[in-house]
Amino acid sequence: MNKSQQSVSENPEPTQSKSSLGPSTEDVVAHLQRILTSDVFSGAARQQRLLRHLVERRLGGRTNELKEYTLGVEVFDRGEDFDPRLDPIVRVEASRLRSRLQKYYDAAGASDRVRISLPRGAYLPSFEDVEARPPVQPETPVDSAVPSPPASAPETPVPPPSRAAASRGRNLWVIPVTAAVLVVGGGALWRMTRMAANSPPPDFVNFKRITSDQEPCTHPSFSPDGKSLVYARRGAGKWSLYERDLSSLGVTELTPDSPADNYQPAWSPDGRTIAFRSERDGGGLFLLDVKTRNTARLTDAGYHPAWAPDSKKVVYSTGTFGDPAESSPGQNSSLRVITLETKQVQQLGSPGSVYDALQPAWSPDGSRIAFWGTDRDGDRDIWTIRADGTTGSAGQPVRVTHDTWTDWSATWAPDGRYLYFSSDRGGAMNLWRVRTNQRSGELLGKPEAVTTPSPYSGWTSFAADGKEFAYVHRLASSQLYRAPFDIAKGVQLDQKVQLTAGERSVREPEMSRDGKWIVLRIQDPLEDLALVRPDGTNLHRITNDRFSDRSPHWSPDGKEIVFLSNRSGRFELWSISPDGSGLRQITRRGAMPYVWSPDGSLIEYPPDGSPIVVQSSGHDQSRYQLPPVFRPLAWSPSKQAVVGRMRSNAFSRGSLFIFSPASADYWEIAPSAFYPAAVWLNDGFTLLFSREEGIYLADLRTHEVRQVTPISRGEMHSRFTLSRDNRSLFFVLSDDEEDIWVGGE
């Protein structure tokens, strides 16, 4: 028996009787039924099944069966080849179950006499009779226990020095100030400073939820004094900024008069200003005076602002993202630094050295900036770059990670010794850290897990003393919908029909050429491809393994599905037949943006090179040659127009154009459309495309552009598809639960 299959407890637990302090078996069963039929657990089929299974095994004295392997097979139908080290489904769903139980007891079950809880690091539920509980002194909340680490991590953490050898900085100030002692004290100071530099990083063992709103809360940023958090919250159809006092938990809205979305806040180190992204007046970065609440524009563009340690400069990325796993190489987002006093803007690094430089974070000593991005292989990795704008080889980014895992949301520890980031390298998306030289970018160790009690953790922000960090705890869920579509009326969302259900996330739908199937990506948490009928029936996987399979697209003849997968060790293009057979690798040099040409050839478009025909139809390609500056996304059915982007710094990174080869005419339909989907209607003149705010229509004959799905930012996924008759739109809506949590020592 391997370690991952050992039971939590090998000794059966006796059932409880009314004579004990705990509730009776009858009370537990009745309470379980009350939980399972509550609104909180409505639709949570997996967590209902897991909770029922755990309780029944405990009551039946069969706790020796509460093993991760056994739960995966019996509860989640994983099969006998289930390996908990590769598939964290049990850990993820157990974490979701704990969160859902907490929400139940915070609301509908607040007055219930019986309590069922699932201690972290175990699968043995506990039962409590609240009224029989003896009076005790207040202690650590139930949601602050230490979570269990992943069953297996691909890299072994570097062992830290013994905590007993560490010295605290406060001891430096008791050195006697005499000439004789200063000599000795100098040596002691050097030794103690060296020991502090080599001391182990903090152990974060206490976790507490800060927000419990019905609406999503994200992008937390600590105030310099550690007493408050600023964050973005979606409500009444828009994103607004809020400040929460961590002592009183009082909340203040900071942007009440803005009708536009305001998000991605960053508190300045001097505490005076909050930088944030706003869509007001055309969009850009803005500054909020913390004392007066006055706002002022900083830039006309940009996302993800981060402050220099002296509060005199702000770094930002020219592009943004939705789901980090869905970003693709070739968008060419870059980093800019603006000086507040002069408004002078400087670009960091050479264009194209790293694709999609996003979400920057300034090091505490001001020498380097960390960020994440996508390289030409399609890998989402962490880099650092010099902050002074040095050009040439010395100014090139230095890699922090280089693998097929999705690594993002980089944040420096306040002492600069460790770089923290979010990654799915342990299975679920959780927090990791790596020892890094903040001056050179040199790695001083391997990534090590900092496990939070969350199936998905990101958007991390540290308090100035390094003893606490805030992060977003997400329970991801998204479903496929169908709604009537009409060119004049748009998408009739009030008539939408939900086609999928369950705890899994559904993404990236695309209709088959014959209109009989929709291919999509499902994640629970592993990423597989699946097919479903347009009426929502017969949902089934066509890949089912430990690899990440993403971005599926039908071939023009409908005989194959091309997708991205890391099954070869890095992301490449692969192909599979709709029946799940014929799996084959197409590329062997990394994944790049690709498109089907009108004649049926599969062509890749490197961000900095000539197009590459990776699968030829055998026809002459000269008819469909495009200007080198243009990268296509989708050809029209008439073959007379193509939508795409400009590969030139003269245009906005997010600009979207329609190009007509016959007239060599370019029409800009959107100045900012990051990671869009584009679907042509059968008439060959009308295009639907996505932006962060929803789906838009562009008419090539009238040059009209208008929104057809009024919906709040981030609620609808970018990928969508149309029925063959163009009368139904299929799209994905998120039902993510996002709350702000704080972890501490």
XYZ file of C-alpha atoms in Angstrom:
745
model
C 0.000 0.000 0.000
C 1.467 3.374 -0.958
C 1.451 6.337 1.325
C -1.304 8.153 -0.571
C -3.675 5.245 0.008
C -3.271 5.025 3.781
C -6.399 5.653 5.797
C -6.956 8.659 7.958
C -7.863 6.395 10.860
C -7.462 2.616 10.934
C -9.657 2.192 14.020
C -13.443 2.178 13.548
C -15.285 4.790 15.550
C -18.262 3.622 17.617
C -21.606 5.206 16.957
C -22.639 7.881 19.403
C -25.465 7.470 21.849
C -27.691 9.945 23.592
C -25.775 9.412 26.797
C -22.589 10.894 25.340
C -21.912 14.580 24.863
C -22.300 14.131 21.111
C -25.622 13.877 19.264
C -27.381 10.572 18.735
C -27.230 8.661 15.466
C -30.854 9.606 14.751
C -30.088 13.293 15.299
C -27.072 13.143 12.990
C -29.056 11.438 10.207
C -31.878 13.994 10.494
C -29.398 16.856 10.497
C -27.582 15.435 7.457
C -30.838 15.376 5.521
C -31.510 18.986 6.503
C -28.094 20.022 5.162
C -28.435 18.118 1.899
C -31.830 19.659 1.134
C -30.774 23.226 2.005
C -30.376 25.987 -0.573
C -26.645 26.154 0.169
C -26.164 22.573 -1.046
C -28.659 22.850 -3.902
C -26.971 21.742 -7.130
C -23.756 20.711 -5.342
C -24.143 17.050 -6.281
C -20.539 16.069 -5.650
C -20.370 17.613 -2.214
C -23.754 16.117 -1.296
C -22.504 12.688 -2.285
C -19.194 13.121 -0.450
C -20.835 14.369 2.754
C -23.407 11.574 2.775
C -20.690 8.964 2.186
C -18.426 10.284 4.961
C -21.234 10.522 7.513
C -22.624 7.067 6.699
C -19.188 5.455 6.962
C -18.556 7.183 10.306
C -21.924 6.166 11.733
C -21.468 2.620 10.462
C -18.063 2.261 12.132
C -16.290 1.878 8.772
C -13.786 4.704 9.151
C -11.000 2.459 7.863
C -12.555 3.022 4.412
C -12.060 6.794 4.573
C -8.948 6.804 2.423
C -8.256 9.198 -0.420
C -7.927 6.377 -2.928
C -11.133 4.675 -1.771
C -13.077 7.932 -1.818
C -11.892 8.679 -5.352
C -13.104 5.289 -6.567
C -16.352 4.967 -4.588
C -17.542 8.578 -4.497
C -16.119 10.121 -7.659
C -16.088 7.046 -9.954
C -12.415 7.422 -10.795
C -11.725 3.745 -11.562
C -9.173 1.320 -10.149
C -6.238 3.130 -11.814
C -7.001 6.288 -9.796
C -3.795 7.875 -8.439
C -4.371 10.599 -5.790
C -0.911 11.992 -6.474
C -1.924 12.874 -10.039
C -5.620 13.578 -9.571
C -6.474 15.757 -6.501
C -10.241 15.437 -6.945
C -10.805 14.180 -3.377
C -8.770 16.967 -1.768
C -10.397 19.624 -3.908
C -13.949 18.467 -3.224
C -13.216 18.040 0.502
C -12.031 21.659 0.589
C -15.180 22.757 -1.217
C -17.280 20.735 1.210
C -15.685 22.459 4.213
C -16.384 25.868 2.695
C -19.980 24.978 1.867
C -20.592 23.622 5.369
C -19.244 26.869 6.802
C -21.621 28.865 4.581
C -24.510 26.683 5.719
C -23.753 27.271 9.409
C -23.229 30.977 8.763
C -26.788 31.269 7.408
C -29.561 28.645 7.347
C -27.920 26.385 9.919
C -26.863 29.074 12.364
C -29.378 27.905 14.992
C -29.033 24.154 14.372
C -28.261 22.117 17.487
C -26.175 19.510 15.636
C -22.956 20.460 13.823
C -21.078 18.324 11.296
C -17.510 19.345 10.507
C -14.649 17.916 8.479
C -11.267 18.658 10.094
C -8.566 19.729 7.665
C -6.066 17.067 6.741
C -8.563 14.259 7.377
C -11.702 12.683 5.925
C -13.240 11.645 9.269
C -16.249 13.873 10.027
C -16.985 14.982 13.574
C -20.422 15.484 15.127
C -21.223 17.980 17.865
C -24.236 18.785 20.002
C -23.903 22.551 20.388
C -26.255 22.747 23.389
C -24.268 20.069 25.227
C -20.978 21.870 24.624
C -19.296 22.885 27.929
C -18.351 26.563 28.256
C -14.798 27.210 27.078
C -12.555 30.160 26.426
C -12.553 31.548 22.862
C -10.123 29.787 20.596
C -8.971 29.781 16.989
C -11.917 29.732 14.538
C -12.658 26.460 12.784
C -11.653 27.882 9.407
C -8.122 28.685 10.575
C -6.785 25.175 10.906
C -3.776 23.983 8.945
C -4.709 22.365 5.623
C -3.003 19.210 4.466
C -0.326 19.645 1.803
C -0.729 18.062 -1.632
C -0.200 14.316 -1.688
C 2.773 14.771 -3.961
C 4.658 17.677 -5.443
C 6.758 17.416 -8.589
C 9.674 19.251 -7.031
C 11.256 18.713 -3.619
C 11.424 21.900 -1.534
C 14.827 23.019 -0.311
C 14.934 22.226 3.447
C 15.078 25.458 5.466
C 17.554 25.962 8.315
C 16.496 24.893 11.781
C 14.058 27.312 13.369
C 16.040 26.977 16.586
C 19.021 28.608 14.871
C 17.057 31.677 13.799
C 17.463 35.040 15.554
C 14.953 37.846 15.670
C 15.952 41.323 14.590
C 14.763 42.863 17.855
C 17.833 41.358 19.623
C 20.113 43.720 17.703
C 19.061 46.686 19.808
C 20.312 45.349 23.172
C 24.001 45.512 22.193
C 25.830 47.792 24.737
C 27.173 50.946 23.101
C 30.758 51.000 24.397
C 33.986 51.010 22.451
C 35.006 47.588 23.738
C 31.653 45.978 23.155
C 31.159 47.542 19.716
C 33.988 45.403 18.374
C 32.367 42.264 19.723
C 28.926 43.601 18.906
C 29.970 44.188 15.312
C 30.784 40.515 14.957
C 27.565 39.571 16.711
C 25.617 41.928 14.456
C 27.149 40.354 11.342
C 26.404 36.847 12.605
C 22.842 37.718 13.608
C 22.130 39.460 10.308
C 23.479 36.459 8.432
C 21.351 34.134 10.562
C 18.254 36.266 9.911
C 18.917 36.087 6.173
C 19.115 32.304 6.404
C 16.185 31.905 8.770
C 13.265 29.823 7.519
C 10.277 31.543 5.935
C 7.070 31.968 7.944
C 4.774 29.029 8.554
C 1.281 30.200 7.650
C -1.076 28.046 9.681
C -4.028 30.316 10.502
C -6.560 31.174 7.819
C -9.713 33.245 8.119
C -12.331 34.481 5.702
C -12.590 38.268 5.444
C -15.516 38.619 3.039
C -18.621 36.445 2.775
C -20.596 38.469 0.262
C -22.988 36.921 -2.210
C -21.153 38.821 -4.951
C -17.538 38.065 -5.995
C -14.733 39.902 -4.191
C -11.226 39.959 -5.680
C -7.931 41.870 -6.164
C -7.069 42.437 -2.463
C -4.306 44.875 -1.484
C -3.050 45.475 2.074
C -2.708 48.977 3.466
C 0.900 49.726 4.554
C -0.069 49.645 8.231
C -1.759 46.257 7.792
C -5.026 47.489 9.301
C -7.149 47.537 6.127
C -7.670 45.861 2.793
C -8.821 47.456 -0.445
C -10.459 45.147 -2.976
C -12.898 45.010 -5.893
C -16.469 43.739 -5.492
C -19.056 43.136 -8.173
C -22.557 44.340 -7.386
C -25.483 45.856 -9.282
C -23.848 44.978 -12.585
C -20.501 46.700 -12.050
C -17.202 46.424 -10.189
C -16.467 48.901 -7.397
C -13.638 49.428 -4.915
C -14.137 48.862 -1.185
C -12.014 49.284 1.920
C -12.457 46.846 4.810
C -11.176 47.504 8.320
C -9.651 44.236 9.536
C -10.411 44.952 13.189
C -14.029 46.055 13.013
C -14.698 44.476 9.585
C -16.414 47.740 8.653
C -16.696 48.358 4.905
C -16.491 51.625 2.968
C -17.179 51.970 -0.753
C -14.438 54.064 -2.372
C -15.950 54.607 -5.841
C -19.684 55.121 -5.173
C -20.158 57.838 -7.808
C -18.538 55.993 -10.716
C -20.928 54.249 -13.134
C -17.999 52.402 -14.731
C -16.103 49.314 -13.596
C -13.276 49.946 -11.120
C -10.955 47.090 -10.186
C -7.317 45.892 -9.728
C -6.490 48.273 -6.828
C -2.954 48.650 -5.427
C -2.215 50.598 -2.227
C 0.936 52.763 -2.344
C 3.708 51.983 0.189
C 3.391 55.468 1.706
C -0.320 54.832 2.318
C -1.514 57.983 0.583
C -2.774 56.688 -2.764
C -4.532 53.739 -4.366
C -3.825 53.044 -8.043
C -6.506 51.121 -9.927
C -7.906 50.252 -13.335
C -11.131 51.979 -14.347
C -13.271 51.892 -17.491
C -14.466 55.474 -16.946
C -13.932 57.971 -19.782
C -12.407 55.466 -22.178
C -10.495 53.473 -19.596
C -7.027 53.596 -18.078
C -5.226 53.752 -14.746
C -6.379 56.172 -12.063
C -5.140 57.373 -8.666
C -7.389 57.667 -5.609
C -6.322 59.971 -2.780
C -7.005 57.925 0.361
C -7.652 60.998 2.509
C -9.762 63.197 0.201
C -11.245 60.398 -1.991
C -10.426 62.503 -5.084
C -9.441 60.629 -8.249
C -7.111 61.617 -11.085
C -6.133 59.907 -14.321
C -2.643 58.417 -14.459
C -2.621 56.771 -17.923
C -4.957 56.274 -20.863
C -4.263 52.529 -20.926
C -2.874 49.732 -18.811
C -3.830 47.089 -16.266
C -2.545 45.562 -13.009
C -0.726 48.571 -11.475
C 2.019 47.934 -8.895
C 3.989 50.500 -6.905
C 7.717 51.085 -6.585
C 8.894 50.913 -2.940
C 9.345 54.721 -2.832
C 5.786 55.340 -4.140
C 7.179 57.508 -6.961
C 6.613 55.112 -9.865
C 3.988 52.619 -11.001
C 4.573 49.602 -13.225
C 1.700 48.139 -15.246
C 1.013 45.755 -18.115
C -0.475 46.865 -21.424
C -2.726 43.802 -21.520
C -4.894 41.833 -19.140
C -6.378 38.349 -18.847
C -9.409 36.425 -17.653
C -8.452 32.875 -16.775
C -4.631 32.447 -16.760
C -5.022 28.937 -18.180
C -6.826 30.290 -21.248
C -4.229 32.883 -22.287
C -2.339 32.135 -25.494
C 1.027 33.282 -26.881
C 1.138 36.131 -29.342
C -0.882 38.894 -27.663
C 2.370 40.695 -26.804
C 1.355 42.464 -23.636
C 4.372 44.307 -22.256
C 5.396 46.162 -19.099
C 5.544 49.935 -18.706
C 6.845 52.106 -15.858
C 5.428 55.600 -15.351
C 6.999 58.240 -13.118
C 4.253 60.060 -11.237
C 5.934 63.476 -11.146
C 6.887 63.740 -14.844
C 4.377 61.256 -16.352
C 7.296 59.839 -18.351
C 6.650 56.258 -19.524
C 9.376 53.655 -20.085
C 9.003 50.175 -21.571
C 10.755 47.311 -19.800
C 12.558 44.651 -21.809
C 12.700 44.227 -25.546
C 9.379 43.619 -27.348
C 8.777 39.948 -28.011
C 11.367 38.596 -25.544
C 8.452 37.281 -23.485
C 4.897 37.122 -24.771
C 2.099 38.400 -22.586
C 4.017 40.038 -19.738
C 1.255 40.440 -17.146
C 0.496 41.283 -13.508
C 3.815 42.886 -12.440
C 5.097 43.085 -8.846
C 7.965 45.328 -7.688
C 10.662 43.802 -5.448
C 11.032 45.335 -1.955
C 14.500 46.774 -2.730
C 13.237 48.269 -6.003
C 15.750 46.490 -8.234
C 13.556 43.956 -10.065
C 9.982 43.415 -11.178
C 8.337 39.991 -11.202
C 5.588 39.095 -13.666
C 4.062 36.131 -15.426
C 3.513 35.513 -19.094
C 3.183 33.014 -21.912
C 6.172 31.964 -23.992
C 6.224 30.619 -27.544
C 5.661 27.091 -26.188
C 2.386 28.135 -24.568
C 3.782 27.713 -21.029
C 2.546 30.115 -18.330
C 5.665 30.933 -16.312
C 7.118 33.455 -13.857
C 9.952 35.848 -14.782
C 11.771 38.781 -13.200
C 13.298 41.753 -15.006
C 15.432 44.733 -14.017
C 13.319 47.721 -13.021
C 15.725 50.401 -14.291
C 14.973 49.769 -17.961
C 18.411 48.363 -18.805
C 18.525 47.226 -22.424
C 20.563 44.534 -24.123
C 21.356 41.141 -22.636
C 21.541 42.548 -19.092
C 17.961 43.763 -19.391
C 16.483 40.466 -20.544
C 13.972 38.714 -18.267
C 15.229 35.919 -15.988
C 13.069 32.826 -15.658
C 11.774 31.775 -12.264
C 9.743 28.778 -13.488
C 9.940 26.826 -16.734
C 7.444 23.996 -16.979
C 3.980 23.141 -18.277
C 2.154 24.123 -15.079
C 0.103 27.309 -15.020
C 2.156 29.745 -12.901
C 0.842 33.272 -12.287
C 0.058 35.945 -9.646
C 3.654 36.572 -8.512
C 4.173 38.493 -5.245
C 7.362 39.286 -3.313
C 7.655 38.597 0.404
C 8.276 41.938 2.171
C 11.839 40.905 3.113
C 12.591 40.107 -0.547
C 13.894 36.607 0.115
C 11.032 34.655 -1.413
C 8.868 35.097 -4.477
C 5.341 33.732 -3.994
C 3.125 32.686 -6.889
C -0.002 30.687 -7.709
C 0.404 27.370 -9.519
C -1.450 24.149 -10.267
C 1.771 22.100 -10.053
C 0.422 20.311 -6.986
C -2.950 19.536 -8.568
C -5.277 22.323 -7.458
C -4.382 25.997 -8.007
C -2.606 26.904 -4.788
C 0.195 29.048 -3.378
C 3.910 28.298 -3.863
C 7.147 30.134 -3.082
C 10.742 29.988 -4.282
C 13.909 31.480 -2.793
C 15.110 34.239 -5.150
C 17.848 36.869 -5.206
C 15.826 40.042 -5.679
C 18.812 41.955 -7.105
C 19.902 39.482 -9.786
C 16.864 37.266 -10.210
C 18.999 34.192 -9.487
C 17.100 31.218 -8.091
C 18.360 30.003 -4.723
C 16.106 26.979 -4.328
C 13.204 25.012 -5.746
C 9.474 25.843 -5.497
C 7.861 24.741 -2.261
C 4.184 24.521 -1.395
C 2.436 27.031 0.885
C -0.915 25.297 1.016
C -4.057 27.306 1.686
C -7.493 25.823 2.526
C -8.722 26.622 -0.965
C -9.132 24.644 -4.192
C -8.100 27.780 -6.094
C -5.900 30.566 -4.665
C -4.637 33.692 -6.435
C -4.242 37.487 -6.351
C -1.943 37.448 -3.307
C -0.978 40.569 -1.320
C 1.354 40.684 1.707
C 1.121 42.863 4.787
C 4.244 45.010 5.258
C 5.485 42.961 8.225
C 5.270 39.717 6.239
C 3.212 37.995 8.925
C -0.038 37.948 6.935
C -1.106 37.733 3.333
C -4.456 38.211 1.635
C -5.605 36.095 -1.276
C -8.682 35.209 -3.290
C -10.361 31.921 -2.366
C -12.286 30.751 -5.423
C -14.792 27.961 -5.922
C -14.892 27.863 -9.696
C -18.016 26.788 -11.540
C -19.275 27.633 -15.022
C -22.023 26.204 -17.197
C -23.055 26.152 -20.850
C -26.164 28.089 -21.886
C -28.214 28.573 -25.043
C -30.179 31.708 -25.921
C -32.063 32.911 -29.025
C -30.075 35.228 -31.295
C -31.313 37.730 -33.858
C -29.192 40.289 -35.708
C -31.659 43.084 -34.947
C -32.585 42.085 -31.374
C -29.249 40.672 -30.262
C -28.997 37.853 -27.730
C -32.188 37.383 -25.722
C -30.643 36.507 -22.357
C -34.033 36.485 -20.634
C -34.798 33.316 -22.612
C -31.526 31.525 -21.906
C -31.568 27.788 -21.135
C -28.913 26.067 -19.012
C -27.506 23.008 -20.798
C -24.978 21.638 -18.285
C -24.950 21.299 -14.498
C -22.741 20.081 -11.670
C -19.602 21.228 -9.903
C -17.323 21.042 -12.943
C -16.313 24.091 -14.975
C -17.333 24.110 -18.635
C -15.415 26.311 -21.085
C -14.430 26.981 -24.706
C -17.463 25.666 -26.660
C -17.362 25.326 -30.448
C -20.102 23.973 -32.740
C -19.275 21.175 -35.183
C -19.575 21.850 -38.892
C -22.728 19.725 -39.173
C -24.303 21.358 -36.098
C -24.750 18.054 -34.264
C -22.104 18.389 -31.532
C -20.414 21.019 -29.404
C -16.834 20.374 -28.332
C -15.780 21.995 -25.058
C -13.243 21.837 -22.249
C -14.318 20.600 -18.824
C -12.268 21.048 -15.663
C -12.816 19.224 -12.372
C -9.938 20.072 -11.694
C -8.125 18.208 -14.489
C -8.709 19.565 -17.987
C -10.301 17.252 -20.557
C -12.190 17.584 -23.837
C -15.837 16.582 -24.093
C -18.708 16.557 -26.573
C -22.318 17.489 -25.895
C -25.438 17.737 -28.061
C -26.840 21.258 -28.711
C -29.797 20.386 -26.454
C -27.450 19.555 -23.555
C -27.768 15.755 -23.760
C -25.112 13.062 -24.134
C -22.248 14.928 -22.479
C -19.173 12.678 -22.583
C -15.410 13.007 -22.471
C -13.188 12.214 -25.426
C -9.998 12.671 -23.378
C -9.691 11.525 -19.780
C -6.193 11.592 -18.314
C -3.836 13.637 -16.142
C -2.794 16.016 -18.942
C -4.155 19.492 -19.628
C -6.182 19.610 -22.854
C -7.340 23.081 -23.918
C -8.604 25.300 -26.718
C -10.370 22.767 -28.983
C -11.289 23.675 -32.582
C -13.021 21.637 -35.287
C -11.282 21.094 -38.617
C -13.146 22.507 -41.655
C -14.236 19.009 -42.717
C -15.375 18.128 -39.179
C -13.289 14.951 -39.092
C -10.862 16.008 -36.385
C -10.532 18.313 -33.389
C -7.272 20.220 -32.945
C -6.340 21.274 -29.410
C -3.481 22.264 -27.114
C -2.056 19.644 -24.752
C 1.006 19.233 -22.541
C 1.035 15.442 -22.869
C 4.446 15.584 -24.617
C 6.057 17.579 -21.804
C 5.176 21.023 -23.159
C 2.141 22.512 -24.869
C 1.857 21.404 -28.503
C -0.896 21.063 -31.067
C -2.627 17.679 -31.055
C -5.491 16.161 -33.011
C -8.200 13.657 -32.086
C -11.235 12.228 -33.845
C -14.698 13.068 -32.447
C -15.107 9.455 -31.287
C -11.939 9.720 -29.161
C -9.723 7.708 -31.496
C -6.796 8.788 -33.647
C -4.928 10.855 -31.054
C -1.797 12.277 -32.684
C 0.736 15.034 -32.138
C 0.904 17.762 -34.820
C 3.691 20.127 -33.725
C 6.982 19.460 -31.941
C 8.438 22.929 -31.402
C 5.894 24.474 -29.061
C 2.388 25.839 -29.552
C 1.738 29.115 -31.348
C -1.440 30.899 -32.464
C -3.021 29.033 -35.368
C -5.946 29.302 -37.761
C -7.543 27.223 -40.487
C -7.069 28.858 -43.879
C -10.036 28.968 -46.308
C -8.625 25.997 -48.228
C -8.395 23.826 -45.127
C -4.707 24.162 -44.246
C -3.655 24.547 -40.620
C -1.287 27.501 -40.273
C 0.632 28.749 -37.231
C 1.481 32.423 -36.808
C 4.565 33.014 -34.629
C 4.527 36.392 -32.869
C 7.860 37.316 -34.455
C 8.170 35.215 -37.608
C 6.633 34.078 -40.882
C 3.543 31.818 -40.988
C 4.180 28.068 -40.777
C 1.991 25.528 -42.566
C 1.806 22.657 -40.085
C -0.879 20.674 -41.922
C -1.371 21.316 -45.627
C -4.530 20.693 -47.625
C -2.423 20.378 -50.774
C -3.876 23.503 -52.352
C -2.097 26.671 -53.416
C -1.765 29.061 -50.463
C -0.929 32.185 -52.474
C -4.586 33.220 -52.783
C -4.823 33.685 -49.039
C -1.531 35.361 -48.240
C -1.868 38.196 -45.766
C 0.329 41.217 -44.991
C 3.162 40.243 -42.598
C 1.878 42.783 -40.067
C -1.507 41.019 -39.787
C -2.242 37.873 -37.746
C -5.635 36.291 -38.550
C -8.113 34.813 -36.085
C -10.963 33.671 -38.356
C -11.839 33.861 -42.073
C -15.360 34.703 -43.186
C -17.409 31.995 -44.967
C -17.233 34.070 -48.157
C -13.413 34.141 -47.898
C -13.584 37.880 -48.637
C -12.682 39.074 -45.126
C -10.672 37.970 -42.119
C -10.630 39.202 -38.522
C -7.346 39.472 -36.642
C -4.702 41.635 -35.001
C -1.835 43.866 -36.070
C 1.633 42.669 -35.132
C 2.979 46.179 -34.760
C 3.772 48.490 -31.844
C 2.016 51.261 -33.765
C -1.318 49.776 -32.706
C -2.823 48.985 -29.333
C -2.004 45.475 -28.084
C -5.701 44.686 -27.796
C -6.848 46.189 -31.108
C -9.017 44.004 -33.334
C -9.315 44.550 -37.104
C -11.212 43.200 -40.082
C -9.048 42.986 -43.218
C -10.462 42.733 -46.740
C -7.773 41.224 -49.034
C -9.407 42.400 -52.278
C -9.306 46.061 -51.308
C -6.429 45.818 -48.810
C -8.672 47.725 -46.408
C -8.322 47.564 -42.601
C -11.217 48.355 -40.281
C -10.574 48.603 -36.535
C -13.621 47.177 -34.768
C -12.288 47.276 -31.177
C -9.377 49.177 -29.608
C -9.192 46.730 -26.702
C -10.351 43.136 -27.065
C -7.976 40.883 -25.158
C -8.264 37.134 -25.819
C -11.382 37.460 -27.978
C -13.464 34.840 -29.724
C -14.669 35.677 -33.228
C -17.501 33.917 -35.079
C -18.737 34.894 -38.553
C -22.392 34.610 -39.471
C -23.424 32.683 -42.568
C -23.934 35.903 -44.574
C -20.159 36.475 -44.603
C -20.532 40.165 -43.652
C -21.510 40.037 -39.985
C -19.088 39.145 -37.213
C -19.685 38.424 -33.532
C -16.692 38.948 -31.249
C -16.094 39.073 -27.514
C -14.676 41.698 -25.199
C -14.487 41.789 -21.428
C -17.914 43.450 -21.305
C -19.660 40.794 -23.401
C -20.322 39.992 -27.073
C -20.372 42.587 -29.862
C -21.580 42.639 -33.475
C -19.661 44.199 -36.369
C -21.351 44.709 -39.776
C -18.830 44.902 -42.614
C -21.356 46.608 -44.935
C -22.387 49.447 -42.614
C -19.300 49.543 -40.369
C -21.616 49.417 -37.376
C -20.352 47.996 -34.068
C -22.741 47.404 -31.181
C -23.023 45.236 -28.090
C -25.512 42.356 -28.250
C -25.094 40.935 -24.722
C -25.242 43.588 -21.974
C -23.621 41.730 -19.100
C -21.246 42.597 -16.278
C -17.496 42.234 -16.740
C -16.110 38.786 -16.040
C -19.486 37.047 -15.853
C -19.462 35.695 -19.427
C -16.501 33.741 -20.789
C -14.875 34.954 -23.973
C -15.400 31.780 -26.049
C -18.866 31.267 -27.553
C -20.362 29.596 -30.608
C -23.423 29.738 -32.906
C -25.861 27.142 -34.190
C -25.554 26.358 -37.885
C -28.674 28.391 -38.688
C -27.305 31.357 -36.635
C -30.490 31.477 -34.552
C -29.017 30.277 -31.241
C -25.975 31.459 -29.325
C -24.131 29.068 -27.011
C -22.067 30.683 -24.267
C -20.581 30.073 -20.824
C -21.580 31.941 -17.667
C -19.506 31.868 -14.495
C -20.958 31.122 -11.104
C -17.651 31.455 -9.261
C -17.647 32.077 -5.535
C -14.801 34.483 -4.796
C -14.001 35.667 -1.278
C -11.025 37.388 0.318
C -9.136 35.318 2.892
C -6.127 36.147 5.064
C -3.425 33.675 6.062
C -1.133 34.282 9.015
C 1.522 32.723 11.216
